[in-house]
Amino acid sequence: MLAYCLRRVIYAVPTMLGVALVCFVLMHIAPGDPLVAILPPDASAELQAQLRELYGLNRSLPEQFAMWVWRALHGDLGVSIASNRAVAGEVLRAVGNTLRIALVAAFIGFAFGCLFGLLAGYFRGTWIDRLASICSVLGVSVPHYWLGMVMVILFSSQLMWLPATGAGPSGSNDWAWDWAHLQFLLLPALTMSVIPMGIIARTVRALVADILEQEFIVGLRAKGLTHTGVLRHMVKNAAPTALAVLGLQLGYLLGGSILIETVFSWPGAGLLLNSAIFQRDLPLLQGTILVLALFFVVLNLLVDVLQTLLDPRIARS
Amino acid sequence: MQHAAPASSLKQPLAACAALAALAALALAAPAALAQEKTLRIAMTAADIPRTLGQPDQGFEGNRFTGIPIYDSLTQWDLSQADAPSVLIPGLATSWAVDAKDKTRWVFTLRPGVKFHDGSAFDADAVVWNVQKVLDKNAPQFDASQVGVTTSRIPTLRSARKIDDLTVELGTSEPDAFLPINLTNLFMASPAQWRKKFDAAAGATPADKAKAAWTAFAADPAGTGPFKVTRFVARERLELAASKTYWDARRVPKIGKVVLLPMPEANARTAALLGGQVDWIEAPAPDASAQITQRGFKIYANAQPHVWPWQLSFIAGSPWLDKRVRQAANLCIDRSGMKQLLGGMMAEPKGTVSPGHPWFGKPGFDIRYDPKAGQALMEQAGHSAAKPLKVKVQISASGSGQMQPLPMNEFAQQSLKQCFFDVQFDVIEWNTLSTNWRKGAKDASANGASAVNVSFSAMDPFFAMARFVSTKAFPPLSNNWGYYGNAEVDQLVADARTSFDDKARDAALARLHTHIVDDAPFVWIAHDVGPRALSPKIKNVVQPRSWFIDIATMTMD
């Protein structure tokens, strides 16, 4: 088991380096000038050269990449061109906010996704199955930024029940769970949860349908096991796959929240990415993508380990 | 077991109903709590709080919200009039004059008795210190990150020298009558507060310490403005409190607390206003205007010194070299129709500045919608429906200050079709367009375009005119993208730059503007009106003809 984990950690290193390289190259081949964010339109050539030197943009690309990786290994992701603040601090704070919302969205998505999936699978062919399936298909298909806007129009602009934007009453980004903070979280988290909910529901439905047809279930029923007992066996068999899907979805939630966070002005990694792209703030953009990629890799690792713990056949294979 | 199941199945829905009821009750209570909040909450269009260390970023929205409220400058804009162009008034300097013998030497008399928010005195040393922070690389407080947003807005400033505690001398690289106007962009930060941060900062070298000191200063700044910073949460909010000891009695704030919130998305800002989360939003979503006013909010708008044009190319082979073609384009844009398209949120231009402005002058060419006159000019120039003139314009799909570039440009394209123009667009990303703008029409980045669509500020004569028409402003030095200009225009620019009496300078600028309008190096399409939607409980709101607005004189019910 330990060897398996170590192997997975070692595999993660080239993945991270690849991510760093691709991200760095893509940012540098994109047209435009990163200094546009801080330079006024009529900045002189002398001033541009001075700032280019200050931010190390006058060096060759391999040199810039090597310096960036070396500093990143020491926890220094550079300084944001637009705000002049340390990128590491900015990114960690934003990722913390995204993690907060992603966990809530994942929880909602997992709970309702499993519920819909179980119901649909258990009552195959009935109206319950059809209703649950419609909900899950809608969850996967509806553009979540559109759903976010609908939520805002309904619950904020019209009903005035929940705040439309922001992260908290006083701008604090702590992990408080009281109503004053929770009300800011509900709309974006609900909006964000529809995709994992739909995907998990469809996955669980297929799993349950498959498990119910397997011989051991028929055998268990023949032995007189109650519905609850059958359900327990079903959940145990479906859990590893559902968890794997959840892990992947959590990764997507962390990285793919850019539209939701922009719609709700949620100060997370998505909004930070949006700002960085808009301002062409290269150090911030690279740092955010790197940290998000790191999270994705770590999450995958955790999910794999958890899956292996739940289903020892995986390690044996 | 058989009895437990129904009981459980009843309990669960009941518990769920109770939870939902509690949730609904809490949700319904939320607006009441928000309504009790007396603080003025403003949603900006910026994605981050503009920098708070004295020289804001985020363009003039930065000056509007973290420059003018927190700081003062030697000269300031009069923001008290809505029906006249904003003019220059004394700020931290009570008077100023250029040396009669040496026109590169200015003497400013400073306002006595002004204190920074940290209690230290504002004096000549503070002015010298603030000039050095962006000009003197050897000064401990020099901050390269503030240079970009400052020196290009005050391009000729070279030095500062203390004469006595309340008198300071500023030097320029050449005689420049625009200096007092440009100085509205140099905000005075407290040297004492910075020194305190510097002494407490960690760093191996003085440069590292200085960098850390500026970061600490940004979180806890001290200026002399009507509001002082009480709380700063990066990217989330900035809280300001009224400075009750502000030096200008007329502008001691009536509102106790102001909260600035970055909200870059227009629909999110609008929802925040309608949902009672904020009291003021910048640039509401254009299609929500009716809903906003129906709900009792007020939309303020006024012609801004913000020009949305096509800047034309004058390099060899450009289709705009014929003045008749340039004037025809200006006559064929249906600006009134475009205004309707934008929900009324634009003004129809008559030049770079509007009639009534001291720099407007007396142009002979009247910019208006007259397609027949436009067609006649085009026919004289040899064009017709069968032989249209092909032009290519480099535009962006979005971008800071660019208004609604895609629908507006497409509208202009259709409008110009009736006058035998065949307009093509090269749509590129905003930052790339801005970079290309500096490179000029001769550069490969222009991609064969003969015009570029970049909106610009017309607050000061350099930004409004000189940088577009002077041959000294050819790329890459400044923004004369189209290489427009000649000796006559250069002389008009020089006349304005070297007219040191305010009236004489305005008269010279009026002559320059007259020439520009008559010669039409731009197609003037729209002037921005800076729309903002405010709660009706905010009173004494004056939206001046300016990028800026004065919060200090407002009140709240």
PDB file of N, CA and C in Angstrom, chain B residues 308-315 317-321 325-326 329-330 333 389-396 402 409 412 416 421-428 433 436-437 440-443 445-455 479-483 520-525:
ATOM      1  N   TRP B 308     -14.989  58.175 -27.648  1.00  0.00           N
ATOM      2  CA  TRP B 308     -15.006  56.833 -28.267  1.00  0.00           C
ATOM      3  C   TRP B 308     -14.956  57.044 -29.781  1.00  0.00           C
ATOM      4  N   PRO B 309     -13.763  56.986 -30.372  1.00  0.00           N
ATOM      5  CA  PRO B 309     -13.603  57.355 -31.788  1.00  0.00           C
ATOM      6  C   PRO B 309     -12.991  56.225 -32.637  1.00  0.00           C
ATOM      7  N   TRP B 310     -12.887  56.481 -33.896  1.00  0.00           N
ATOM      8  CA  TRP B 310     -11.939  55.757 -34.739  1.00  0.00           C
ATOM      9  C   TRP B 310     -10.793  56.726 -34.981  1.00  0.00           C
ATOM     10  N   GLN B 311      -9.587  56.293 -34.653  1.00  0.00           N
ATOM     11  CA  GLN B 311      -8.406  57.117 -34.899  1.00  0.00           C
ATOM     12  C   GLN B 311      -7.838  56.669 -36.250  1.00  0.00           C
ATOM     13  N   LEU B 312      -7.643  57.618 -37.157  1.00  0.00           N
ATOM     14  CA  LEU B 312      -7.361  57.279 -38.552  1.00  0.00           C
ATOM     15  C   LEU B 312      -5.863  57.255 -38.874  1.00  0.00           C
ATOM     16  N   SER B 313      -5.547  56.466 -39.892  1.00  0.00           N
ATOM     17  CA  SER B 313      -4.151  56.358 -40.326  1.00  0.00           C
ATOM     18  C   SER B 313      -3.856  57.376 -41.433  1.00  0.00           C
ATOM     19  N   PHE B 314      -2.650  57.951 -41.374  1.00  0.00           N
ATOM     20  CA  PHE B 314      -2.219  58.912 -42.411  1.00  0.00           C
ATOM     21  C   PHE B 314      -0.960  58.445 -43.106  1.00  0.00           C
ATOM     22  N   ILE B 315      -0.687  57.144 -42.981  1.00  0.00           N
ATOM     23  CA  ILE B 315       0.511  56.647 -43.663  1.00  0.00           C
ATOM     24  C   ILE B 315       0.187  56.461 -45.145  1.00  0.00           C
ATOM     25  N   GLY B 317      -0.863  55.339 -48.594  1.00  0.00           N
ATOM     26  CA  GLY B 317      -1.810  54.302 -49.016  1.00  0.00           C
ATOM     27  C   GLY B 317      -3.067  54.228 -48.169  1.00  0.00           C
ATOM     28  N   SER B 318      -3.119  54.995 -47.095  1.00  0.00           N
ATOM     29  CA  SER B 318      -4.318  54.954 -46.246  1.00  0.00           C
ATOM     30  C   SER B 318      -5.518  55.531 -46.997  1.00  0.00           C
ATOM     31  N   PRO B 319      -6.684  54.918 -46.847  1.00  0.00           N
ATOM     32  CA  PRO B 319      -7.876  55.461 -47.521  1.00  0.00           C
ATOM     33  C   PRO B 319      -8.356  56.773 -46.913  1.00  0.00           C
ATOM     34  N   TRP B 320      -7.767  57.178 -45.789  1.00  0.00           N
ATOM     35  CA  TRP B 320      -8.241  58.371 -45.092  1.00  0.00           C
ATOM     36  C   TRP B 320      -7.440  59.623 -45.431  1.00  0.00           C
ATOM     37  N   LEU B 321      -6.542  59.530 -46.387  1.00  0.00           N
ATOM     38  CA  LEU B 321      -5.691  60.689 -46.678  1.00  0.00           C
ATOM     39  C   LEU B 321      -6.503  61.843 -47.274  1.00  0.00           C
ATOM     40  N   VAL B 325     -13.122  62.356 -47.482  1.00  0.00           N
ATOM     41  CA  VAL B 325     -13.510  61.024 -46.989  1.00  0.00           C
ATOM     42  C   VAL B 325     -13.653  61.051 -45.470  1.00  0.00           C
ATOM     43  N   ARG B 326     -12.707  61.719 -44.804  1.00  0.00           N
ATOM     44  CA  ARG B 326     -12.744  61.782 -43.337  1.00  0.00           C
ATOM     45  C   ARG B 326     -13.990  62.531 -42.877  1.00  0.00           C
ATOM     46  N   ALA B 329     -17.202  60.436 -43.454  1.00  0.00           N
ATOM     47  CA  ALA B 329     -17.431  59.421 -42.412  1.00  0.00           C
ATOM     48  C   ALA B 329     -18.053  60.052 -41.176  1.00  0.00           C
ATOM     49  N   ASN B 330     -17.573  61.252 -40.843  1.00  0.00           N
ATOM     50  CA  ASN B 330     -18.129  61.934 -39.673  1.00  0.00           C
ATOM     51  C   ASN B 330     -19.582  62.355 -39.886  1.00  0.00           C
ATOM     52  N   ILE B 333     -22.463  58.834 -39.695  1.00  0.00           N
ATOM     53  CA  ILE B 333     -22.769  57.979 -38.540  1.00  0.00           C
ATOM     54  C   ILE B 333     -24.071  58.469 -37.903  1.00  0.00           C
ATOM     55  N   LEU B 389     -15.473  52.456 -50.820  1.00  0.00           N
ATOM     56  CA  LEU B 389     -14.115  52.603 -50.277  1.00  0.00           C
ATOM     57  C   LEU B 389     -13.915  51.559 -49.180  1.00  0.00           C
ATOM     58  N   LYS B 390     -12.901  50.715 -49.354  1.00  0.00           N
ATOM     59  CA  LYS B 390     -12.649  49.673 -48.351  1.00  0.00           C
ATOM     60  C   LYS B 390     -11.797  50.237 -47.220  1.00  0.00           C
ATOM     61  N   VAL B 391     -12.271  50.068 -46.004  1.00  0.00           N
ATOM     62  CA  VAL B 391     -11.473  50.458 -44.835  1.00  0.00           C
ATOM     63  C   VAL B 391     -11.482  49.302 -43.834  1.00  0.00           C
ATOM     64  N   LYS B 392     -10.399  49.224 -43.080  1.00  0.00           N
ATOM     65  CA  LYS B 392     -10.303  48.149 -42.079  1.00  0.00           C
ATOM     66  C   LYS B 392     -10.003  48.791 -40.727  1.00  0.00           C
ATOM     67  N   VAL B 393     -10.760  48.387 -39.715  1.00  0.00           N
ATOM     68  CA  VAL B 393     -10.611  48.989 -38.387  1.00  0.00           C
ATOM     69  C   VAL B 393     -10.238  47.912 -37.381  1.00  0.00           C
ATOM     70  N   GLN B 394      -9.205  48.191 -36.591  1.00  0.00           N
ATOM     71  CA  GLN B 394      -8.821  47.235 -35.547  1.00  0.00           C
ATOM     72  C   GLN B 394      -9.605  47.601 -34.276  1.00  0.00           C
ATOM     73  N   ILE B 395     -10.362  46.631 -33.782  1.00  0.00           N
ATOM     74  CA  ILE B 395     -11.219  46.891 -32.615  1.00  0.00           C
ATOM     75  C   ILE B 395     -11.044  45.768 -31.593  1.00  0.00           C
ATOM     76  N   SER B 396     -11.594  45.988 -30.395  1.00  0.00           N
ATOM     77  CA  SER B 396     -11.575  44.926 -29.378  1.00  0.00           C
ATOM     78  C   SER B 396     -13.003  44.456 -29.138  1.00  0.00           C
ATOM     79  N   GLN B 402     -14.074  50.746 -22.974  1.00  0.00           N
ATOM     80  CA  GLN B 402     -14.379  50.618 -24.403  1.00  0.00           C
ATOM     81  C   GLN B 402     -15.887  50.630 -24.682  1.00  0.00           C
ATOM     82  N   ASN B 409     -19.570  49.240 -33.005  1.00  0.00           N
ATOM     83  CA  ASN B 409     -18.825  49.229 -34.274  1.00  0.00           C
ATOM     84  C   ASN B 409     -19.673  48.673 -35.413  1.00  0.00           C
ATOM     85  N   ALA B 412     -21.943  51.377 -36.525  1.00  0.00           N
ATOM     86  CA  ALA B 412     -21.211  52.353 -37.347  1.00  0.00           C
ATOM     87  C   ALA B 412     -20.959  51.793 -38.746  1.00  0.00           C
ATOM     88  N   LEU B 416     -22.229  53.582 -42.126  1.00  0.00           N
ATOM     89  CA  LEU B 416     -21.291  54.069 -43.144  1.00  0.00           C
ATOM     90  C   LEU B 416     -21.516  53.425 -44.515  1.00  0.00           C
ATOM     91  N   PHE B 421     -18.964  53.288 -47.829  1.00  0.00           N
ATOM     92  CA  PHE B 421     -17.815  52.716 -47.109  1.00  0.00           C
ATOM     93  C   PHE B 421     -18.048  51.210 -46.967  1.00  0.00           C
ATOM     94  N   ASP B 422     -17.002  50.435 -47.235  1.00  0.00           N
ATOM     95  CA  ASP B 422     -17.061  48.998 -47.001  1.00  0.00           C
ATOM     96  C   ASP B 422     -16.121  48.720 -45.830  1.00  0.00           C
ATOM     97  N   VAL B 423     -16.722  48.597 -44.644  1.00  0.00           N
ATOM     98  CA  VAL B 423     -15.901  48.518 -43.422  1.00  0.00           C
ATOM     99  C   VAL B 423     -15.682  47.062 -43.022  1.00  0.00           C
ATOM    100  N   GLN B 424     -14.420  46.722 -42.803  1.00  0.00           N
ATOM    101  CA  GLN B 424     -14.078  45.403 -42.252  1.00  0.00           C
ATOM    102  C   GLN B 424     -13.473  45.609 -40.866  1.00  0.00           C
ATOM    103  N   PHE B 425     -13.632  44.595 -40.012  1.00  0.00           N
ATOM    104  CA  PHE B 425     -13.062  44.707 -38.667  1.00  0.00           C
ATOM    105  C   PHE B 425     -11.983  43.650 -38.440  1.00  0.00           C
ATOM    106  N   ASP B 426     -10.990  44.039 -37.684  1.00  0.00           N
ATOM    107  CA  ASP B 426      -9.996  43.092 -37.192  1.00  0.00           C
ATOM    108  C   ASP B 426     -10.192  43.092 -35.680  1.00  0.00           C
ATOM    109  N   VAL B 427     -10.910  42.087 -35.172  1.00  0.00           N
ATOM    110  CA  VAL B 427     -11.264  42.071 -33.746  1.00  0.00           C
ATOM    111  C   VAL B 427     -10.172  41.351 -32.967  1.00  0.00           C
ATOM    112  N   ILE B 428      -9.600  42.056 -31.993  1.00  0.00           N
ATOM    113  CA  ILE B 428      -8.544  41.429 -31.188  1.00  0.00           C
ATOM    114  C   ILE B 428      -8.799  41.689 -29.707  1.00  0.00           C
ATOM    115  N   LEU B 433      -4.827  44.977 -28.348  1.00  0.00           N
ATOM    116  CA  LEU B 433      -5.155  46.209 -29.072  1.00  0.00           C
ATOM    117  C   LEU B 433      -4.410  47.401 -28.458  1.00  0.00           C
ATOM    118  N   ASN B 436      -0.859  47.214 -29.480  1.00  0.00           N
ATOM    119  CA  ASN B 436      -0.723  47.594 -30.892  1.00  0.00           C
ATOM    120  C   ASN B 436      -0.864  49.095 -31.095  1.00  0.00           C
ATOM    121  N   TRP B 437      -1.702  49.701 -30.281  1.00  0.00           N
ATOM    122  CA  TRP B 437      -1.959  51.144 -30.367  1.00  0.00           C
ATOM    123  C   TRP B 437      -0.652  51.917 -30.211  1.00  0.00           C
ATOM    124  N   GLY B 440       1.711  51.618 -33.483  1.00  0.00           N
ATOM    125  CA  GLY B 440       1.437  52.479 -34.630  1.00  0.00           C
ATOM    126  C   GLY B 440       0.957  51.759 -35.874  1.00  0.00           C
ATOM    127  N   ALA B 441       0.455  52.569 -36.815  1.00  0.00           N
ATOM    128  CA  ALA B 441      -0.173  52.026 -38.037  1.00  0.00           C
ATOM    129  C   ALA B 441       0.836  51.384 -38.977  1.00  0.00           C
ATOM    130  N   LYS B 442       2.130  51.767 -38.849  1.00  0.00           N
ATOM    131  CA  LYS B 442       3.129  51.197 -39.759  1.00  0.00           C
ATOM    132  C   LYS B 442       3.582  49.809 -39.317  1.00  0.00           C
ATOM    133  N   ASP B 443       3.306  49.478 -38.062  1.00  0.00           N
ATOM    134  CA  ASP B 443       3.776  48.209 -37.526  1.00  0.00           C
ATOM    135  C   ASP B 443       2.939  47.052 -38.085  1.00  0.00           C
ATOM    136  N   SER B 445       1.716  44.757 -36.536  1.00  0.00           N
ATOM    137  CA  SER B 445       0.603  44.434 -35.642  1.00  0.00           C
ATOM    138  C   SER B 445      -0.694  45.126 -36.063  1.00  0.00           C
ATOM    139  N   ALA B 446      -0.610  46.177 -36.862  1.00  0.00           N
ATOM    140  CA  ALA B 446      -1.826  46.851 -37.337  1.00  0.00           C
ATOM    141  C   ALA B 446      -2.602  45.951 -38.301  1.00  0.00           C
ATOM    142  N   ASN B 447      -1.899  44.965 -38.857  1.00  0.00           N
ATOM    143  CA  ASN B 447      -2.557  43.970 -39.718  1.00  0.00           C
ATOM    144  C   ASN B 447      -3.317  44.627 -40.871  1.00  0.00           C
ATOM    145  N   GLY B 448      -2.745  45.668 -41.378  1.00  0.00           N
ATOM    146  CA  GLY B 448      -3.354  46.342 -42.531  1.00  0.00           C
ATOM    147  C   GLY B 448      -4.506  47.262 -42.187  1.00  0.00           C
ATOM    148  N   ALA B 449      -4.781  47.464 -40.899  1.00  0.00           N
ATOM    149  CA  ALA B 449      -5.898  48.336 -40.516  1.00  0.00           C
ATOM    150  C   ALA B 449      -5.547  49.793 -40.808  1.00  0.00           C
ATOM    151  N   SER B 450      -6.566  50.549 -41.220  1.00  0.00           N
ATOM    152  CA  SER B 450      -6.339  51.969 -41.484  1.00  0.00           C
ATOM    153  C   SER B 450      -7.002  52.838 -40.418  1.00  0.00           C
ATOM    154  N   ALA B 451      -7.547  52.203 -39.391  1.00  0.00           N
ATOM    155  CA  ALA B 451      -8.115  52.941 -38.261  1.00  0.00           C
ATOM    156  C   ALA B 451      -8.084  52.029 -37.046  1.00  0.00           C
ATOM    157  N   VAL B 452      -8.100  52.657 -35.881  1.00  0.00           N
ATOM    158  CA  VAL B 452      -8.080  51.877 -34.640  1.00  0.00           C
ATOM    159  C   VAL B 452      -9.132  52.471 -33.703  1.00  0.00           C
ATOM    160  N   ASN B 453      -9.792  51.585 -32.961  1.00  0.00           N
ATOM    161  CA  ASN B 453     -10.868  52.035 -32.071  1.00  0.00           C
ATOM    162  C   ASN B 453     -10.436  51.854 -30.615  1.00  0.00           C
ATOM    163  N   VAL B 454      -9.842  52.900 -30.062  1.00  0.00           N
ATOM    164  CA  VAL B 454      -9.454  52.890 -28.648  1.00  0.00           C
ATOM    165  C   VAL B 454     -10.038  54.149 -28.012  1.00  0.00           C
ATOM    166  N   SER B 455     -10.867  53.969 -27.005  1.00  0.00           N
ATOM    167  CA  SER B 455     -11.453  55.148 -26.355  1.00  0.00           C
ATOM    168  C   SER B 455     -10.395  55.809 -25.467  1.00  0.00           C
ATOM    169  N   ASN B 479       0.893  58.141 -28.474  1.00  0.00           N
ATOM    170  CA  ASN B 479      -0.250  57.505 -29.138  1.00  0.00           C
ATOM    171  C   ASN B 479      -0.676  58.113 -30.460  1.00  0.00           C
ATOM    172  N   ASN B 480       0.223  58.776 -31.164  1.00  0.00           N
ATOM    173  CA  ASN B 480      -0.133  59.249 -32.500  1.00  0.00           C
ATOM    174  C   ASN B 480      -0.039  58.058 -33.450  1.00  0.00           C
ATOM    175  N   TRP B 481      -0.935  57.111 -33.239  1.00  0.00           N
ATOM    176  CA  TRP B 481      -0.951  55.823 -33.955  1.00  0.00           C
ATOM    177  C   TRP B 481      -0.920  56.003 -35.476  1.00  0.00           C
ATOM    178  N   GLY B 482      -1.680  57.011 -35.953  1.00  0.00           N
ATOM    179  CA  GLY B 482      -1.831  57.170 -37.401  1.00  0.00           C
ATOM    180  C   GLY B 482      -0.795  58.073 -38.051  1.00  0.00           C
ATOM    181  N   TYR B 483       0.194  58.541 -37.312  1.00  0.00           N
ATOM    182  CA  TYR B 483       1.247  59.427 -37.832  1.00  0.00           C
ATOM    183  C   TYR B 483       0.630  60.689 -38.448  1.00  0.00           C
ATOM    184  N   ALA B 520     -10.275  66.696 -39.086  1.00  0.00           N
ATOM    185  CA  ALA B 520     -10.872  65.374 -38.841  1.00  0.00           C
ATOM    186  C   ALA B 520      -9.893  64.193 -38.919  1.00  0.00           C
ATOM    187  N   PRO B 521      -8.886  64.150 -38.044  1.00  0.00           N
ATOM    188  CA  PRO B 521      -8.061  62.941 -37.988  1.00  0.00           C
ATOM    189  C   PRO B 521      -8.746  61.792 -37.236  1.00  0.00           C
ATOM    190  N   PHE B 522      -9.945  62.051 -36.743  1.00  0.00           N
ATOM    191  CA  PHE B 522     -10.747  61.020 -36.070  1.00  0.00           C
ATOM    192  C   PHE B 522     -12.110  60.937 -36.758  1.00  0.00           C
ATOM    193  N   VAL B 523     -12.763  59.774 -36.584  1.00  0.00           N
ATOM    194  CA  VAL B 523     -14.219  59.746 -36.762  1.00  0.00           C
ATOM    195  C   VAL B 523     -14.745  59.746 -35.327  1.00  0.00           C
ATOM    196  N   TRP B 524     -15.332  60.871 -34.908  1.00  0.00           N
ATOM    197  CA  TRP B 524     -15.849  60.982 -33.538  1.00  0.00           C
ATOM    198  C   TRP B 524     -17.213  60.282 -33.505  1.00  0.00           C
ATOM    199  N   ILE B 525     -17.307  59.233 -32.753  1.00  0.00           N
ATOM    200  CA  ILE B 525     -18.548  58.435 -32.797  1.00  0.00           C
ATOM    201  C   ILE B 525     -19.403  58.640 -31.541  1.00  0.00           C
TER     202      ILE B 525
END
